[in-house]
């Protein structure tokens, strides 16, 4: 009983925070200018860690199962999610690169049936929020295994790991952080 009350209060507090930050996020998020990898989906909301999550949650029928927003040294921030909508599932990582140098992101969606979906994205320097997404696929049915999403940010040559961000989700079982 006490735990349920705490969860309700936490949910109400989160809703209040989102209600206050949505106008700010919409005002500060600019359009994404970079080309997307083949098969990648364009974001349905302004890009950026908070704006992207809010847009995903407010879009009819879409759910986001996200890990924490993670900062790395020297100005890189990322948040990775497993997204579902209309019987399809894909991975998205929202990022902001203020390092002053272009980076790359390798994003992988790990499916419960053992298949993977991947996207390699350029992470431009300059600090503008942006996203990288894997192609979507049918949501696995009849399995209780988890989906996982992992984004690895490295230097432009892909040799030095800067940040690893992840999330997971089990159909019918909620989500958790990694």
GROMACS .gro file of N, CA and C in nm:
model
  534
    1UNK      N    1   0.082  -0.119   0.000
    1UNK     CA    2   0.000   0.000   0.000
    1UNK      C    3   0.087   0.126   0.000
    2UNK      N    4   0.186   0.129   0.088
    2UNK     CA    5   0.277   0.243   0.097
    2UNK      C    6   0.357   0.258  -0.033
    3UNK      N    7   0.400   0.146  -0.092
    3UNK     CA    8   0.476   0.151  -0.216
    3UNK      C    9   0.392   0.207  -0.330
    4UNK      N   10   0.265   0.166  -0.335
    4UNK     CA   11   0.174   0.216  -0.439
    4UNK      C   12   0.157   0.367  -0.425
    5UNK      N   13   0.145   0.415  -0.303
    5UNK     CA   14   0.130   0.559  -0.279
    5UNK      C   15   0.255   0.634  -0.325
    6UNK      N   16   0.372   0.580  -0.294
    6UNK     CA   17   0.497   0.644  -0.336
    6UNK      C   18   0.507   0.646  -0.488
    7UNK      N   19   0.470   0.535  -0.554
    7UNK     CA   20   0.474   0.531  -0.700
    7UNK      C   21   0.378   0.633  -0.761
    8UNK      N   22   0.259   0.647  -0.704
    8UNK     CA   23   0.164   0.746  -0.754
    8UNK      C   24   0.219   0.888  -0.738
    9UNK      N   25   0.276   0.917  -0.623
    9UNK     CA   26   0.333   1.050  -0.600
    9UNK      C   27   0.450   1.077  -0.694
   10UNK      N   28   0.533   0.976  -0.716
   10UNK     CA   29   0.645   0.991  -0.809
   10UNK      C   30   0.593   1.017  -0.949
   11UNK      N   31   0.490   0.944  -0.990
   11UNK     CA   32   0.430   0.965  -1.122
   11UNK      C   33   0.371   1.104  -1.137
   12UNK      N   34   0.302   1.151  -1.034
   12UNK     CA   35   0.245   1.286  -1.039
   12UNK      C   36   0.355   1.392  -1.046
   13UNK      N   37   0.461   1.373  -0.969
   13UNK     CA   38   0.572   1.468  -0.972
   13UNK      C   39   0.637   1.469  -1.110
   14UNK      N   40   0.655   1.351  -1.170
   14UNK     CA   41   0.713   1.342  -1.304
   14UNK      C   42   0.625   1.411  -1.407
   15UNK      N   43   0.496   1.393  -1.396
   15UNK     CA   44   0.402   1.458  -1.489
   15UNK      C   45   0.411   1.609  -1.476
   16UNK      N   46   0.420   1.658  -1.354
   16UNK     CA   47   0.431   1.803  -1.333
   16UNK      C   48   0.560   1.856  -1.394
   17UNK      N   49   0.670   1.785  -1.377
   17UNK     CA   50   0.798   1.827  -1.434
   17UNK      C   51   0.788   1.830  -1.586
   18UNK      N   52   0.730   1.725  -1.646
   18UNK     CA   53   0.716   1.722  -1.791
   18UNK      C   54   0.628   1.836  -1.841
   19UNK      N   55   0.520   1.865  -1.769
   19UNK     CA   56   0.430   1.973  -1.810
   19UNK      C   57   0.503   2.108  -1.811
   20UNK      N   58   0.597   2.124  -1.720
   20UNK     CA   59   0.673   2.249  -1.714
   20UNK      C   60   0.786   2.254  -1.816
   21UNK      N   61   0.842   2.138  -1.852
   21UNK     CA   62   0.958   2.138  -1.941
   21UNK      C   63   0.925   2.121  -2.088
   22UNK      N   64   0.806   2.073  -2.122
   22UNK     CA   65   0.771   2.054  -2.264
   22UNK      C   66   0.782   2.185  -2.342
   23UNK      N   67   0.724   2.297  -2.293
   23UNK     CA   68   0.739   2.421  -2.370
   23UNK      C   69   0.886   2.463  -2.384
   24UNK      N   70   0.965   2.446  -2.280
   24UNK     CA   71   1.106   2.481  -2.286
   24UNK      C   72   1.179   2.391  -2.385
   25UNK      N   73   1.153   2.261  -2.380
   25UNK     CA   74   1.219   2.167  -2.471
   25UNK      C   75   1.181   2.197  -2.615
   26UNK      N   76   1.055   2.226  -2.640
   26UNK     CA   77   1.010   2.257  -2.776
   26UNK      C   78   1.074   2.385  -2.827
   27UNK      N   79   1.093   2.481  -2.739
   27UNK     CA   80   1.151   2.609  -2.780
   27UNK      C   81   1.300   2.598  -2.807
   28UNK      N   82   1.370   2.509  -2.737
   28UNK     CA   83   1.515   2.501  -2.753
   28UNK      C   84   1.561   2.396  -2.851
   29UNK      N   85   1.478   2.299  -2.884
   29UNK     CA   86   1.518   2.193  -2.977
   29UNK      C   87   1.504   2.243  -3.119
   30UNK      N   88   1.611   2.231  -3.194
   30UNK     CA   89   1.607   2.272  -3.335
   30UNK      C   90   1.591   2.152  -3.424
   31UNK      N   91   1.574   2.174  -3.554
   31UNK     CA   92   1.560   2.062  -3.646
   31UNK      C   93   1.693   1.990  -3.664
   32UNK      N   94   1.685   1.862  -3.691
   32UNK     CA   95   1.803   1.781  -3.719
   32UNK      C   96   1.839   1.796  -3.865
   33UNK      N   97   1.966   1.827  -3.896
   33UNK     CA   98   2.007   1.852  -4.033
   33UNK      C   99   2.079   1.735  -4.099
   34UNK      N  100   2.125   1.639  -4.023
   34UNK     CA  101   2.209   1.535  -4.081
   34UNK      C  102   2.126   1.431  -4.154
   35UNK      N  103   2.190   1.366  -4.248
   35UNK     CA  104   2.124   1.258  -4.322
   35UNK      C  105   2.111   1.137  -4.230
   36UNK      N  106   2.002   1.065  -4.243
   36UNK     CA  107   1.978   0.947  -4.162
   36UNK      C  108   2.023   0.824  -4.239
   37UNK      N  109   2.064   0.718  -4.168
   37UNK     CA  110   2.105   0.597  -4.236
   37UNK      C  111   1.986   0.534  -4.307
   38UNK      N  112   2.013   0.452  -4.412
   38UNK     CA  113   1.902   0.387  -4.482
   38UNK      C  114   1.817   0.307  -4.385
   39UNK      N  115   1.686   0.320  -4.397
   39UNK     CA  116   1.594   0.245  -4.313
   39UNK      C  117   1.566   0.311  -4.179
   40UNK      N  118   1.638   0.416  -4.145
   40UNK     CA  119   1.615   0.481  -4.016
   40UNK      C  120   1.491   0.568  -4.025
   41UNK      N  121   1.419   0.577  -3.915
   41UNK     CA  122   1.296   0.655  -3.910
   41UNK      C  123   1.326   0.794  -3.861
   42UNK      N  124   1.255   0.891  -3.914
   42UNK     CA  125   1.268   1.029  -3.867
   42UNK      C  126   1.191   1.044  -3.737
   43UNK      N  127   1.245   1.123  -3.645
   43UNK     CA  128   1.182   1.144  -3.516
   43UNK      C  129   1.046   1.210  -3.534
   44UNK      N  130   0.949   1.171  -3.450
   44UNK     CA  131   0.815   1.228  -3.456
   44UNK      C  132   0.803   1.351  -3.367
   45UNK      N  133   0.910   1.388  -3.300
   45UNK     CA  134   0.909   1.502  -3.207
   45UNK      C  135   1.041   1.575  -3.220
   46UNK      N  136   1.053   1.696  -3.166
   46UNK     CA  137   1.181   1.765  -3.172
   46UNK      C  138   1.291   1.677  -3.112
   47UNK      N  139   1.409   1.681  -3.176
   47UNK     CA  140   1.519   1.595  -3.131
   47UNK      C  141   1.575   1.644  -2.999
   48UNK      N  142   1.641   1.555  -2.929
   48UNK     CA  143   1.705   1.588  -2.803
   48UNK      C  144   1.657   1.494  -2.696
   49UNK      N  145   1.740   1.469  -2.596
   49UNK     CA  146   1.704   1.369  -2.496
   49UNK      C  147   1.567   1.391  -2.432
   50UNK      N  148   1.539   1.507  -2.379
   50UNK     CA  149   1.410   1.526  -2.312
   50UNK      C  150   1.297   1.542  -2.413
   51UNK      N  151   1.316   1.626  -2.514
   51UNK     CA  152   1.211   1.650  -2.613
   51UNK      C  153   1.176   1.522  -2.686
   52UNK      N  154   1.274   1.439  -2.717
   52UNK     CA  155   1.250   1.314  -2.786
   52UNK      C  156   1.165   1.220  -2.702
   53UNK      N  157   1.199   1.207  -2.576
   53UNK     CA  158   1.123   1.119  -2.487
   53UNK      C  159   0.981   1.170  -2.469
   54UNK      N  160   0.966   1.299  -2.447
   54UNK     CA  161   0.832   1.355  -2.429
   54UNK      C  162   0.750   1.333  -2.555
   55UNK      N  163   0.808   1.359  -2.671
   55UNK     CA  164   0.736   1.339  -2.796
   55UNK      C  165   0.694   1.194  -2.814
   56UNK      N  166   0.783   1.102  -2.780
   56UNK     CA  167   0.750   0.960  -2.794
   56UNK      C  168   0.637   0.920  -2.700
   57UNK      N  169   0.637   0.973  -2.579
   57UNK     CA  170   0.533   0.937  -2.483
   57UNK      C  171   0.399   0.999  -2.517
   58UNK      N  172   0.399   1.116  -2.581
   58UNK     CA  173   0.275   1.185  -2.610
   58UNK      C  174   0.214   1.144  -2.743
   59UNK      N  175   0.291   1.074  -2.828
   59UNK     CA  176   0.240   1.030  -2.956
   59UNK      C  177   0.144   0.914  -2.934
   60UNK      N  178   0.029   0.919  -2.993
   60UNK     CA  179  -0.074   0.818  -2.975
   60UNK      C  180  -0.022   0.679  -3.011
   61UNK      N  181  -0.034   0.586  -2.917
   61UNK     CA  182   0.002   0.448  -2.943
   61UNK      C  183   0.149   0.415  -2.932
   62UNK      N  184   0.235   0.510  -2.912
   62UNK     CA  185   0.379   0.485  -2.905
   62UNK      C  186   0.421   0.477  -2.759
   63UNK      N  187   0.504   0.380  -2.727
   63UNK     CA  188   0.559   0.371  -2.593
   63UNK      C  189   0.711   0.371  -2.602
   64UNK      N  190   0.774   0.427  -2.500
   64UNK     CA  191   0.919   0.435  -2.493
   64UNK      C  192   0.965   0.369  -2.364
   65UNK      N  193   1.061   0.280  -2.374
   65UNK     CA  194   1.120   0.211  -2.259
   65UNK      C  195   1.267   0.253  -2.260
   66UNK      N  196   1.302   0.349  -2.174
   66UNK     CA  197   1.431   0.417  -2.183
   66UNK      C  198   1.521   0.388  -2.064
   67UNK      N  199   1.648   0.387  -2.091
   67UNK     CA  200   1.748   0.385  -1.987
   67UNK      C  201   1.771   0.528  -1.940
   68UNK      N  202   1.864   0.548  -1.848
   68UNK     CA  203   1.889   0.683  -1.796
   68UNK      C  204   1.963   0.769  -1.897
   69UNK      N  205   1.947   0.901  -1.883
   69UNK     CA  206   2.027   0.993  -1.963
   69UNK      C  207   2.167   0.993  -1.903
   70UNK      N  208   2.267   0.966  -1.987
   70UNK     CA  209   2.404   0.951  -1.938
   70UNK      C  210   2.495   1.058  -1.997
   71UNK      N  211   2.569   1.128  -1.912
   71UNK     CA  212   2.669   1.222  -1.961
   71UNK      C  213   2.807   1.154  -1.964
   72UNK      N  214   2.887   1.193  -2.061
   72UNK     CA  215   3.027   1.148  -2.066
   72UNK      C  216   3.115   1.272  -2.051
   73UNK      N  217   3.242   1.249  -2.032
   73UNK     CA  218   3.335   1.361  -2.019
   73UNK      C  219   3.339   1.441  -2.148
   74UNK      N  220   3.365   1.566  -2.136
   74UNK     CA  221   3.388   1.656  -2.249
   74UNK      C  222   3.266   1.683  -2.335
   75UNK      N  223   3.143   1.670  -2.281
   75UNK     CA  224   3.027   1.722  -2.352
   75UNK      C  225   2.942   1.629  -2.435
   76UNK      N  226   2.945   1.500  -2.412
   76UNK     CA  227   2.857   1.408  -2.483
   76UNK      C  228   2.752   1.357  -2.385
   77UNK      N  229   2.624   1.363  -2.425
   77UNK     CA  230   2.513   1.313  -2.344
   77UNK      C  231   2.426   1.227  -2.433
   78UNK      N  232   2.377   1.113  -2.379
   78UNK     CA  233   2.292   1.025  -2.459
   78UNK      C  234   2.189   0.954  -2.373
   79UNK      N  235   2.079   0.917  -2.436
   79UNK     CA  236   1.974   0.836  -2.374
   79UNK      C  237   1.923   0.740  -2.480
   80UNK      N  238   1.914   0.612  -2.446
   80UNK     CA  239   1.875   0.510  -2.541
   80UNK      C  240   1.743   0.448  -2.499
   81UNK      N  241   1.658   0.419  -2.598
   81UNK     CA  242   1.524   0.368  -2.572
   81UNK      C  243   1.489   0.254  -2.668
   82UNK      N  244   1.402   0.165  -2.621
   82UNK     CA  245   1.333   0.069  -2.706
   82UNK      C  246   1.194   0.128  -2.726
   83UNK      N  247   1.154   0.150  -2.851
   83UNK     CA  248   1.025   0.211  -2.883
   83UNK      C  249   0.933   0.109  -2.948
   84UNK      N  250   0.804   0.119  -2.918
   84UNK     CA  251   0.704   0.032  -2.980
   84UNK      C  252   0.586   0.117  -3.025
   85UNK      N  253   0.531   0.079  -3.140
   85UNK     CA  254   0.413   0.147  -3.193
   85UNK      C  255   0.352   0.059  -3.302
   86UNK      N  256   0.223   0.036  -3.293
   86UNK     CA  257   0.151  -0.035  -3.398
   86UNK      C  258   0.208  -0.172  -3.432
   87UNK      N  259   0.252  -0.245  -3.331
   87UNK     CA  260   0.306  -0.379  -3.356
   87UNK      C  261   0.448  -0.381  -3.410
   88UNK      N  262   0.517  -0.266  -3.406
   88UNK     CA  263   0.656  -0.258  -3.452
   88UNK      C  264   0.743  -0.211  -3.337
   89UNK      N  265   0.868  -0.253  -3.337
   89UNK     CA  266   0.964  -0.219  -3.232
   89UNK      C  267   1.095  -0.175  -3.297
   90UNK      N  268   1.159  -0.072  -3.241
   90UNK     CA  269   1.288  -0.026  -3.288
   90UNK      C  270   1.362   0.041  -3.174
   91UNK      N  271   1.488   0.074  -3.197
   91UNK     CA  272   1.571   0.141  -3.096
   91UNK      C  273   1.601   0.283  -3.142
   92UNK      N  274   1.612   0.372  -3.044
   92UNK     CA  275   1.649   0.511  -3.070
   92UNK      C  276   1.744   0.556  -2.962
   93UNK      N  277   1.847   0.627  -3.003
   93UNK     CA  278   1.932   0.695  -2.906
   93UNK      C  279   1.929   0.843  -2.938
   94UNK      N  280   1.901   0.923  -2.837
   94UNK     CA  281   1.900   1.069  -2.849
   94UNK      C  282   2.032   1.118  -2.790
   95UNK      N  283   2.093   1.215  -2.856
   95UNK     CA  284   2.225   1.258  -2.809
   95UNK      C  285   2.245   1.407  -2.832
   96UNK      N  286   2.344   1.458  -2.762
   96UNK     CA  287   2.394   1.595  -2.781
   96UNK      C  288   2.546   1.585  -2.772
   97UNK      N  289   2.614   1.627  -2.880
   97UNK     CA  290   2.759   1.618  -2.887
   97UNK      C  291   2.819   1.758  -2.884
   98UNK      N  292   2.871   1.796  -2.769
   98UNK     CA  293   2.937   1.926  -2.753
   98UNK      C  294   3.087   1.909  -2.737
   99UNK      N  295   3.141   1.796  -2.786
   99UNK     CA  296   3.283   1.767  -2.769
   99UNK      C  297   3.372   1.851  -2.860
  100UNK      N  298   3.313   1.906  -2.968
  100UNK     CA  299   3.395   1.982  -3.063
  100UNK      C  300   3.450   1.896  -3.175
  101UNK      N  301   3.425   1.768  -3.173
  101UNK     CA  302   3.470   1.679  -3.280
  101UNK      C  303   3.359   1.582  -3.318
  102UNK      N  304   3.351   1.547  -3.447
  102UNK     CA  305   3.249   1.450  -3.487
  102UNK      C  306   3.277   1.313  -3.426
  103UNK      N  307   3.172   1.243  -3.393
  103UNK     CA  308   3.182   1.108  -3.336
  103UNK      C  309   3.098   1.014  -3.421
  104UNK      N  310   3.095   0.888  -3.383
  104UNK     CA  311   3.005   0.793  -3.449
  104UNK      C  312   2.930   0.716  -3.342
  105UNK      N  313   2.810   0.671  -3.377
  105UNK     CA  314   2.729   0.590  -3.288
  105UNK      C  315   2.695   0.460  -3.359
  106UNK      N  316   2.711   0.351  -3.288
  106UNK     CA  317   2.668   0.219  -3.335
  106UNK      C  318   2.552   0.179  -3.245
  107UNK      N  319   2.432   0.175  -3.301
  107UNK     CA  320   2.310   0.144  -3.225
  107UNK      C  321   2.261   0.006  -3.266
  108UNK      N  322   2.234  -0.078  -3.167
  108UNK     CA  323   2.188  -0.214  -3.192
  108UNK      C  324   2.062  -0.242  -3.113
  109UNK      N  325   1.960  -0.298  -3.181
  109UNK     CA  326   1.840  -0.348  -3.115
  109UNK      C  327   1.855  -0.500  -3.110
  110UNK      N  328   1.856  -0.555  -2.989
  110UNK     CA  329   1.867  -0.699  -2.968
  110UNK      C  330   1.726  -0.753  -2.942
  111UNK      N  331   1.679  -0.842  -3.029
  111UNK     CA  332   1.543  -0.894  -3.020
  111UNK      C  333   1.540  -1.023  -2.938
  112UNK      N  334   1.426  -1.054  -2.875
  112UNK     CA  335   1.417  -1.176  -2.795
  112UNK      C  336   1.426  -1.304  -2.878
  113UNK      N  337   1.402  -1.293  -3.010
  113UNK     CA  338   1.412  -1.411  -3.096
  113UNK      C  339   1.554  -1.433  -3.149
  114UNK      N  340   1.651  -1.353  -3.100
  114UNK     CA  341   1.791  -1.371  -3.137
  114UNK      C  342   1.836  -1.287  -3.254
  115UNK      N  343   1.745  -1.222  -3.324
  115UNK     CA  344   1.783  -1.136  -3.436
  115UNK      C  345   1.822  -0.998  -3.385
  116UNK      N  346   1.900  -0.926  -3.466
  116UNK     CA  347   1.943  -0.792  -3.430
  116UNK      C  348   1.912  -0.696  -3.544
  117UNK      N  349   1.898  -0.569  -3.510
  117UNK     CA  350   1.883  -0.463  -3.608
  117UNK      C  351   1.984  -0.356  -3.571
  118UNK      N  352   2.058  -0.305  -3.669
  118UNK     CA  353   2.165  -0.211  -3.638
  118UNK      C  354   2.158  -0.086  -3.723
  119UNK      N  355   2.215   0.021  -3.670
  119UNK     CA  356   2.231   0.147  -3.742
  119UNK      C  357   2.363   0.208  -3.700
  120UNK      N  358   2.439   0.257  -3.798
  120UNK     CA  359   2.560   0.333  -3.771
  120UNK      C  360   2.531   0.476  -3.811
  121UNK      N  361   2.555   0.569  -3.719
  121UNK     CA  362   2.519   0.708  -3.742
  121UNK      C  363   2.637   0.800  -3.716
  122UNK      N  364   2.642   0.906  -3.795
  122UNK     CA  365   2.738   1.013  -3.772
  122UNK      C  366   2.682   1.100  -3.660
  123UNK      N  367   2.768   1.137  -3.566
  123UNK     CA  368   2.728   1.222  -3.454
  123UNK      C  369   2.803   1.354  -3.472
  124UNK      N  370   2.739   1.452  -3.536
  124UNK     CA  371   2.809   1.576  -3.567
  124UNK      C  372   2.846   1.654  -3.441
  125UNK      N  373   2.955   1.729  -3.452
  125UNK     CA  374   2.996   1.818  -3.343
  125UNK      C  375   2.907   1.941  -3.346
  126UNK      N  376   2.908   2.017  -3.240
  126UNK     CA  377   2.835   2.143  -3.240
  126UNK      C  378   2.730   2.154  -3.131
  127UNK      N  379   2.690   2.045  -3.069
  127UNK     CA  380   2.601   2.053  -2.956
  127UNK      C  381   2.453   2.051  -2.985
  128UNK      N  382   2.412   2.039  -3.112
  128UNK     CA  383   2.269   2.034  -3.142
  128UNK      C  384   2.216   1.894  -3.109
  129UNK      N  385   2.098   1.887  -3.048
  129UNK     CA  386   2.041   1.755  -3.018
  129UNK      C  387   2.003   1.683  -3.147
  130UNK      N  388   2.016   1.550  -3.145
  130UNK     CA  389   1.985   1.471  -3.264
  130UNK      C  390   1.951   1.329  -3.220
  131UNK      N  391   1.911   1.245  -3.315
  131UNK     CA  392   1.877   1.107  -3.286
  131UNK      C  393   1.936   1.014  -3.389
  132UNK      N  394   1.952   0.889  -3.350
  132UNK     CA  395   1.991   0.779  -3.437
  132UNK      C  396   1.891   0.667  -3.409
  133UNK      N  397   1.838   0.602  -3.514
  133UNK     CA  398   1.738   0.497  -3.497
  133UNK      C  399   1.771   0.376  -3.582
  134UNK      N  400   1.737   0.258  -3.530
  134UNK     CA  401   1.745   0.137  -3.610
  134UNK      C  402   1.618   0.126  -3.693
  135UNK      N  403   1.620   0.047  -3.799
  135UNK     CA  404   1.495   0.020  -3.870
  135UNK      C  405   1.399  -0.054  -3.776
  136UNK      N  406   1.270  -0.031  -3.795
  136UNK     CA  407   1.169  -0.099  -3.714
  136UNK      C  408   1.139  -0.237  -3.770
  137UNK      N  409   1.093  -0.325  -3.683
  137UNK     CA  410   1.053  -0.459  -3.723
  137UNK      C  411   0.932  -0.502  -3.643
  138UNK      N  412   0.866  -0.609  -3.687
  138UNK     CA  413   0.749  -0.657  -3.612
  138UNK      C  414   0.788  -0.693  -3.469
  139UNK      N  415   0.704  -0.653  -3.374
  139UNK     CA  416   0.727  -0.688  -3.234
  139UNK      C  417   0.713  -0.838  -3.219
  140UNK      N  418   0.809  -0.900  -3.153
  140UNK     CA  419   0.807  -1.045  -3.132
  140UNK      C  420   0.686  -1.083  -3.048
  141UNK      N  421   0.615  -1.184  -3.089
  141UNK     CA  422   0.497  -1.232  -3.017
  141UNK      C  423   0.525  -1.369  -2.959
  142UNK      N  424   0.457  -1.399  -2.849
  142UNK     CA  425   0.468  -1.532  -2.790
  142UNK      C  426   0.598  -1.559  -2.719
  143UNK      N  427   0.673  -1.455  -2.688
  143UNK     CA  428   0.799  -1.474  -2.616
  143UNK      C  429   0.802  -1.379  -2.496
  144UNK      N  430   0.860  -1.423  -2.390
  144UNK     CA  431   0.873  -1.339  -2.271
  144UNK      C  432   1.013  -1.280  -2.259
  145UNK      N  433   1.097  -1.307  -2.357
  145UNK     CA  434   1.233  -1.257  -2.352
  145UNK      C  435   1.240  -1.107  -2.373
  146UNK      N  436   1.349  -1.045  -2.330
  146UNK     CA  437   1.359  -0.899  -2.338
  146UNK      C  438   1.414  -0.850  -2.472
  147UNK      N  439   1.376  -0.728  -2.506
  147UNK     CA  440   1.443  -0.651  -2.610
  147UNK      C  441   1.554  -0.575  -2.540
  148UNK      N  442   1.662  -0.551  -2.609
  148UNK     CA  443   1.768  -0.466  -2.556
  148UNK      C  444   1.811  -0.367  -2.662
  149UNK      N  445   1.851  -0.250  -2.621
  149UNK     CA  446   1.906  -0.149  -2.711
  149UNK      C  447   2.035  -0.099  -2.651
  150UNK      N  448   2.140  -0.096  -2.732
  150UNK     CA  449   2.271  -0.051  -2.686
  150UNK      C  450   2.327   0.045  -2.790
  151UNK      N  451   2.368   0.162  -2.745
  151UNK     CA  452   2.434   0.260  -2.830
  151UNK      C  453   2.576   0.277  -2.780
  152UNK      N  454   2.671   0.264  -2.870
  152UNK     CA  455   2.812   0.286  -2.836
  152UNK      C  456   2.863   0.404  -2.917
  153UNK      N  457   2.905   0.508  -2.845
  153UNK     CA  458   2.958   0.628  -2.907
  153UNK      C  459   3.110   0.621  -2.903
  154UNK      N  460   3.173   0.644  -3.017
  154UNK     CA  461   3.319   0.637  -3.024
  154UNK      C  462   3.371   0.752  -3.110
  155UNK      N  463   3.504   0.761  -3.118
  155UNK     CA  464   3.563   0.862  -3.205
  155UNK      C  465   3.523   0.832  -3.350
  156UNK      N  466   3.551   0.924  -3.440
  156UNK     CA  467   3.505   0.911  -3.579
  156UNK      C  468   3.558   0.784  -3.645
  157UNK      N  469   3.675   0.737  -3.603
  157UNK     CA  470   3.733   0.615  -3.661
  157UNK      C  471   3.675   0.489  -3.597
  158UNK      N  472   3.600   0.503  -3.490
  158UNK     CA  473   3.541   0.388  -3.422
  158UNK      C  474   3.639   0.312  -3.335
  159UNK      N  475   3.749   0.378  -3.296
  159UNK     CA  476   3.853   0.309  -3.222
  159UNK      C  477   3.849   0.332  -3.071
  160UNK      N  478   3.796   0.446  -3.027
  160UNK     CA  479   3.799   0.478  -2.884
  160UNK      C  480   3.656   0.501  -2.833
  161UNK      N  481   3.611   0.413  -2.745
  161UNK     CA  482   3.476   0.423  -2.691
  161UNK      C  483   3.466   0.545  -2.600
  162UNK      N  484   3.362   0.628  -2.622
  162UNK     CA  485   3.340   0.746  -2.541
  162UNK      C  486   3.227   0.725  -2.441
  163UNK      N  487   3.120   0.651  -2.483
  163UNK     CA  488   3.002   0.635  -2.399
  163UNK      C  489   2.923   0.515  -2.448
  164UNK      N  490   2.869   0.438  -2.353
  164UNK     CA  491   2.778   0.328  -2.385
  164UNK      C  492   2.648   0.354  -2.310
  165UNK      N  493   2.538   0.351  -2.383
  165UNK     CA  494   2.406   0.380  -2.327
  165UNK      C  495   2.313   0.266  -2.365
  166UNK      N  496   2.220   0.229  -2.275
  166UNK     CA  497   2.133   0.117  -2.308
  166UNK      C  498   1.999   0.122  -2.238
  167UNK      N  499   1.910   0.034  -2.285
  167UNK     CA  500   1.777   0.017  -2.227
  167UNK      C  501   1.730  -0.123  -2.261
  168UNK      N  502   1.631  -0.173  -2.187
  168UNK     CA  503   1.569  -0.300  -2.224
  168UNK      C  504   1.422  -0.298  -2.191
  169UNK      N  505   1.349  -0.392  -2.253
  169UNK     CA  506   1.205  -0.401  -2.236
  169UNK      C  507   1.162  -0.545  -2.265
  170UNK      N  508   1.074  -0.596  -2.181
  170UNK     CA  509   1.016  -0.728  -2.202
  170UNK      C  510   0.869  -0.710  -2.236
  171UNK      N  511   0.825  -0.754  -2.356
  171UNK     CA  512   0.683  -0.741  -2.390
  171UNK      C  513   0.596  -0.802  -2.282
  172UNK      N  514   0.501  -0.724  -2.232
  172UNK     CA  515   0.412  -0.771  -2.127
  172UNK      C  516   0.475  -0.770  -1.990
  173UNK      N  517   0.602  -0.728  -1.980
  173UNK     CA  518   0.670  -0.733  -1.852
  173UNK      C  519   0.726  -0.603  -1.804
  174UNK      N  520   0.696  -0.491  -1.871
  174UNK     CA  521   0.748  -0.362  -1.829
  174UNK      C  522   0.886  -0.336  -1.884
  175UNK      N  523   0.955  -0.241  -1.825
  175UNK     CA  524   1.089  -0.206  -1.871
  175UNK      C  525   1.180  -0.193  -1.751
  176UNK      N  526   1.309  -0.196  -1.781
  176UNK     CA  527   1.408  -0.173  -1.676
  176UNK      C  528   1.528  -0.107  -1.736
  177UNK      N  529   1.617  -0.058  -1.652
  177UNK     CA  530   1.737   0.010  -1.699
  177UNK      C  531   1.856  -0.081  -1.691
  178UNK      N  532   1.951  -0.056  -1.780
  178UNK     CA  533   2.079  -0.125  -1.774
  178UNK      C  534   2.188  -0.024  -1.757
   0.00000   0.00000   0.00000
